[in-house]
CSV table of C-alpha atoms in Angstrom, one decimal:
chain,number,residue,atom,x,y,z
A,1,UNK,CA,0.0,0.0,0.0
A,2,UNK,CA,1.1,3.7,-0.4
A,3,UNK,CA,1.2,3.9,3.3
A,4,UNK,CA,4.1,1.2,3.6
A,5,UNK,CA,5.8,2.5,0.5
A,6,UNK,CA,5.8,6.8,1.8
A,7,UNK,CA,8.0,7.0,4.7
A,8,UNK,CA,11.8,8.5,5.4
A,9,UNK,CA,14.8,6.9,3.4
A,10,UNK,CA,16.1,6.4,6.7
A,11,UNK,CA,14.3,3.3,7.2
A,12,UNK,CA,15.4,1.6,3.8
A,13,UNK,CA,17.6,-1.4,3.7
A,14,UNK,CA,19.3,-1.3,0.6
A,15,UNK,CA,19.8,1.2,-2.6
A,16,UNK,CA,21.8,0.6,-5.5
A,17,UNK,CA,22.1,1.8,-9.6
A,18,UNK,CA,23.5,0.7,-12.9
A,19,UNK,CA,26.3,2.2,-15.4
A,20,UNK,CA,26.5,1.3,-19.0
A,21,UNK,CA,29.2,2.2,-21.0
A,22,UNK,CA,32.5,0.7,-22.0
A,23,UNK,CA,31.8,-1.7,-18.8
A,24,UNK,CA,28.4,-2.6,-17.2
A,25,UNK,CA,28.7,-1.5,-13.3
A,26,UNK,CA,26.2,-2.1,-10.5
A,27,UNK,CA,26.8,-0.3,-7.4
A,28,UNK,CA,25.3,-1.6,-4.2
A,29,UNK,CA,24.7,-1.0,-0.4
A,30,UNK,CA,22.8,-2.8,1.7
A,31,UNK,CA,23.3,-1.0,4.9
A,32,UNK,CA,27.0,-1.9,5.2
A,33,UNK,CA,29.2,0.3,3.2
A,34,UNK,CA,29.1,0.7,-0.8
A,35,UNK,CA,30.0,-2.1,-3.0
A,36,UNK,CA,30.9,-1.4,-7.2
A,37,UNK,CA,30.6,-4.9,-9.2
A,38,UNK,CA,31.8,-5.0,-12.5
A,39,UNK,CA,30.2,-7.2,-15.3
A,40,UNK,CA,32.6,-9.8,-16.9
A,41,UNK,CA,31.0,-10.7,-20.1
A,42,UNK,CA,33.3,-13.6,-20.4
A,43,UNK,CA,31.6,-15.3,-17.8
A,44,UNK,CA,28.3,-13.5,-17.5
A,45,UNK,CA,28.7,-12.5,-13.6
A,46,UNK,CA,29.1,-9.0,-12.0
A,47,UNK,CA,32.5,-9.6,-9.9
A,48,UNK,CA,33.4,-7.5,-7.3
A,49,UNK,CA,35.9,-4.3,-8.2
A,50,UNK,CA,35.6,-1.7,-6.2
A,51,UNK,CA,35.0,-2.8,-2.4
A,52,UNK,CA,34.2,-0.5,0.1
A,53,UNK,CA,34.0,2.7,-1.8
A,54,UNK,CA,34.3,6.0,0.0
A,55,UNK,CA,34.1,9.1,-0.8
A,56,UNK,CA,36.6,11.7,-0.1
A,57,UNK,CA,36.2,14.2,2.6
A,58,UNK,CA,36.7,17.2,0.3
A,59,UNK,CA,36.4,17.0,-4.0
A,60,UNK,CA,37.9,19.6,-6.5
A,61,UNK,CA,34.4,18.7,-9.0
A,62,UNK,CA,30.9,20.6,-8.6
A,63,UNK,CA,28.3,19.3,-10.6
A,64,UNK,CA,24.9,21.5,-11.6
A,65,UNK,CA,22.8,22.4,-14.4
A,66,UNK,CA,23.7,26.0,-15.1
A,67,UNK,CA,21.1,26.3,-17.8
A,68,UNK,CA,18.9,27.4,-14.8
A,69,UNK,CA,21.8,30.0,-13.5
A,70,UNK,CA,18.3,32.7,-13.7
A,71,UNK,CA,16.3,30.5,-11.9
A,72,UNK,CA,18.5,30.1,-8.8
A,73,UNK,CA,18.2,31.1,-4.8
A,74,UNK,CA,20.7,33.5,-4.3
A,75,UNK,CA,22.5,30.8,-2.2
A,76,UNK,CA,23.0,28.5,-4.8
A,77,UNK,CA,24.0,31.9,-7.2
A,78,UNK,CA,26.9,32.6,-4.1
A,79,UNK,CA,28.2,29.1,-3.8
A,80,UNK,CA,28.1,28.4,-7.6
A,81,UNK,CA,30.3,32.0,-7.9
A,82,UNK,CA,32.8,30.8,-4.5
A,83,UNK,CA,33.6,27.2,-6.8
A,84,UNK,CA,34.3,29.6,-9.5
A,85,UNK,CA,36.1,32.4,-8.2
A,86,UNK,CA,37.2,31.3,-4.3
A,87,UNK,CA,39.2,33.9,-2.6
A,88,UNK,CA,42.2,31.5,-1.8
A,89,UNK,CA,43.3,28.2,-3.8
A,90,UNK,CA,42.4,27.3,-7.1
A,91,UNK,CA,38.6,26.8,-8.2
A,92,UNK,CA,36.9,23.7,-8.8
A,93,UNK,CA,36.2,21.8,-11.3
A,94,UNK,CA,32.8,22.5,-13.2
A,95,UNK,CA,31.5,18.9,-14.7
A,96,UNK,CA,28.0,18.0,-15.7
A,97,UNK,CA,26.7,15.5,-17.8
A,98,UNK,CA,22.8,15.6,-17.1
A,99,UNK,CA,22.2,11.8,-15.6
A,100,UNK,CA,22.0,12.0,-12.0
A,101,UNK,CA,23.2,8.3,-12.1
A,102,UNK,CA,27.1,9.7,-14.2
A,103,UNK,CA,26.8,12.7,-12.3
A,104,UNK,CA,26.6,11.0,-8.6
A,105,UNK,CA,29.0,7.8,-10.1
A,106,UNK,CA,31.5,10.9,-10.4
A,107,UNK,CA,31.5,12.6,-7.6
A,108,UNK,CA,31.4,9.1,-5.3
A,109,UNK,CA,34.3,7.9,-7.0
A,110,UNK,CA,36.7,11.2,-7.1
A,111,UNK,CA,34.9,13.5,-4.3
A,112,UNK,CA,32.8,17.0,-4.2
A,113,UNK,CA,29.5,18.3,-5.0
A,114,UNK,CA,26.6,17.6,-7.0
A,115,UNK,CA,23.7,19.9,-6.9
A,116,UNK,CA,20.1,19.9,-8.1
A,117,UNK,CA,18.7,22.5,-5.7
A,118,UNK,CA,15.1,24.2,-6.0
A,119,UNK,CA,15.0,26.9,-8.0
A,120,UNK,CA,12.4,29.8,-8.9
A,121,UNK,CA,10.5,27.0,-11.6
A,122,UNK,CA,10.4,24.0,-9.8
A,123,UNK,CA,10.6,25.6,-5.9
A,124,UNK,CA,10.0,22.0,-4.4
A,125,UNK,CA,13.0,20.7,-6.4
A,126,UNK,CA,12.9,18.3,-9.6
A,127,UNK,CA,14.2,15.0,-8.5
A,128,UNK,CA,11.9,12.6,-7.4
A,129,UNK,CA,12.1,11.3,-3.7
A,130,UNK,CA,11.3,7.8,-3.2
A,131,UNK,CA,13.7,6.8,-6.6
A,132,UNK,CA,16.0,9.4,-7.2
A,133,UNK,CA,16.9,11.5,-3.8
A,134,UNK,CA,16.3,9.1,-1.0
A,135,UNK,CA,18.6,5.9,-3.1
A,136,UNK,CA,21.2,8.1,-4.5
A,137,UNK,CA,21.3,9.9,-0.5
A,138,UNK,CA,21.5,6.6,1.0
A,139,UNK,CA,24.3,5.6,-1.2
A,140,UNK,CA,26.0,9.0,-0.7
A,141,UNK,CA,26.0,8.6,3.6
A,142,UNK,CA,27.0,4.6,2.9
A,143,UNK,CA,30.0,5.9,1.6
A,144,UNK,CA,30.5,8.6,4.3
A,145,UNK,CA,29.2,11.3,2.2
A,146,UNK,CA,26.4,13.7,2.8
A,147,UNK,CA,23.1,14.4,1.5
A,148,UNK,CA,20.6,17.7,1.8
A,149,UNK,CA,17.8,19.4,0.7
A,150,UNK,CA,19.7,22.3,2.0
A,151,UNK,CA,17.2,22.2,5.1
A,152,UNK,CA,17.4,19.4,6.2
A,153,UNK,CA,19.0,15.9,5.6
A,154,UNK,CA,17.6,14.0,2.7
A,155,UNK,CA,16.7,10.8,4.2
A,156,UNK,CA,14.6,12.8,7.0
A,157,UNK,CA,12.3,13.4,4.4
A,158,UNK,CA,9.1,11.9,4.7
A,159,UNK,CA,7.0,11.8,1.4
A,160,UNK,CA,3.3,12.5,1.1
A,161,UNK,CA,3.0,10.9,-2.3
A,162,UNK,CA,4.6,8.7,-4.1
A,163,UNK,CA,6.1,10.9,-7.0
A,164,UNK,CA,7.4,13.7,-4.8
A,165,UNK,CA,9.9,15.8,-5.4
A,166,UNK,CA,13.0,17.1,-3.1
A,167,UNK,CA,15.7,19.3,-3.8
A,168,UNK,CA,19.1,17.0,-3.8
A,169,UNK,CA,22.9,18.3,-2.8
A,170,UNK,CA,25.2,15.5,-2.0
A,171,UNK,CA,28.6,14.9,-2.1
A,172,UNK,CA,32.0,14.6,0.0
A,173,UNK,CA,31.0,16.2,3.9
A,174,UNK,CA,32.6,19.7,3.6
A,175,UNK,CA,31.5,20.6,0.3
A,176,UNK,CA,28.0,19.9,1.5
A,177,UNK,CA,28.9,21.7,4.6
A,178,UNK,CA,30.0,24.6,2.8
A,179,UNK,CA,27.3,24.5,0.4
A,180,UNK,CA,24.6,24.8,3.8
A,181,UNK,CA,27.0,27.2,5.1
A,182,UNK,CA,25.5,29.7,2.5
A,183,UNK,CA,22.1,28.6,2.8
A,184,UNK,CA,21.7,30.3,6.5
């Protein structure tokens, strides 16, 4: 029933997705770290290649659709500028390929900060919550990442339909950190 299906990500037991490209990839966590299986088409089994994946604390990669740059909160304008142009250090990396699933992939693997944050035309975000935000989220904090709305934590969310929407910022802990630091 709906009523089993609508509550936080918090109580879910397992999340994973699927990469196809040049190799087939499953990533998996079932409430004990995150797993990456690789598919070996010479024997027809996913085999375990990346174990225990983690991301890193900090990342040199933000990831966000700046074809909506005019629809923005100013904090997401601010933070978007401070990747760009910090005042110490070099600025990040901008990288964005517009599949949550490469996007995320990316930034769990090498570290920092993808964004899909509410914006002026879509103020209750555009990701869906019960198979977008909460899975990717749940992966994110498996792998000692973070996860937002940029109010509260991602997996505190608890739907009221099934095709809700939430805005998503996850990533390595400080950039997410930093990120909520400029959405006081």
């Amino acid at each position: 029933t709906q009523k089993e299906v609508l509550k936080p990500g918090s109580t879910m037991v397992t999340a994973g997705y699927a990469l196809y490209g040049n190799a087939t990839m499953v990533v998996l966590s079932t409430g004990n770290g995150v797993n990456g299986f690789t598919l070996d088409p010479s024997i027809g089994e996913f085999i375990l290649t990346n174990p225990d994946i983690k991301v890193k604390p900090k990342g040199k990669i933000f990831s966000i659709n700046e074809g909506y740059a005019a629809y923005w909160e100013e904090s997401v304008t601010k933070y978007v500028h401070k990747c760009k142009f910090p005042e110490s250090g070099n600025p990040m990396n901008a990288r964005y390929v517009g599949s949550m699933v490469a996007d995320v992939h990316r930034t769990l693997v090498y570290g920092g900060i993808f964004l899909y944050p509410a914006n002026k035309k879509s103020p209750k975000g555009k990701l869906r919550y019960l198979y977008e935000a909460a899975p990717m989220a749940y992966i994110m904090e498996q792998a000692g990442g973070k996860a937002t709305t940029g109010k509260q934590r991602i997996l505190d969310v608890v739907p009221e339909q099934i095709h809700d929407r939430v805005p998503v910022v996850l990533g390595s802990t400080q950039d997410v950190d930093e990120y909520l630091s400029f959405c006081v």
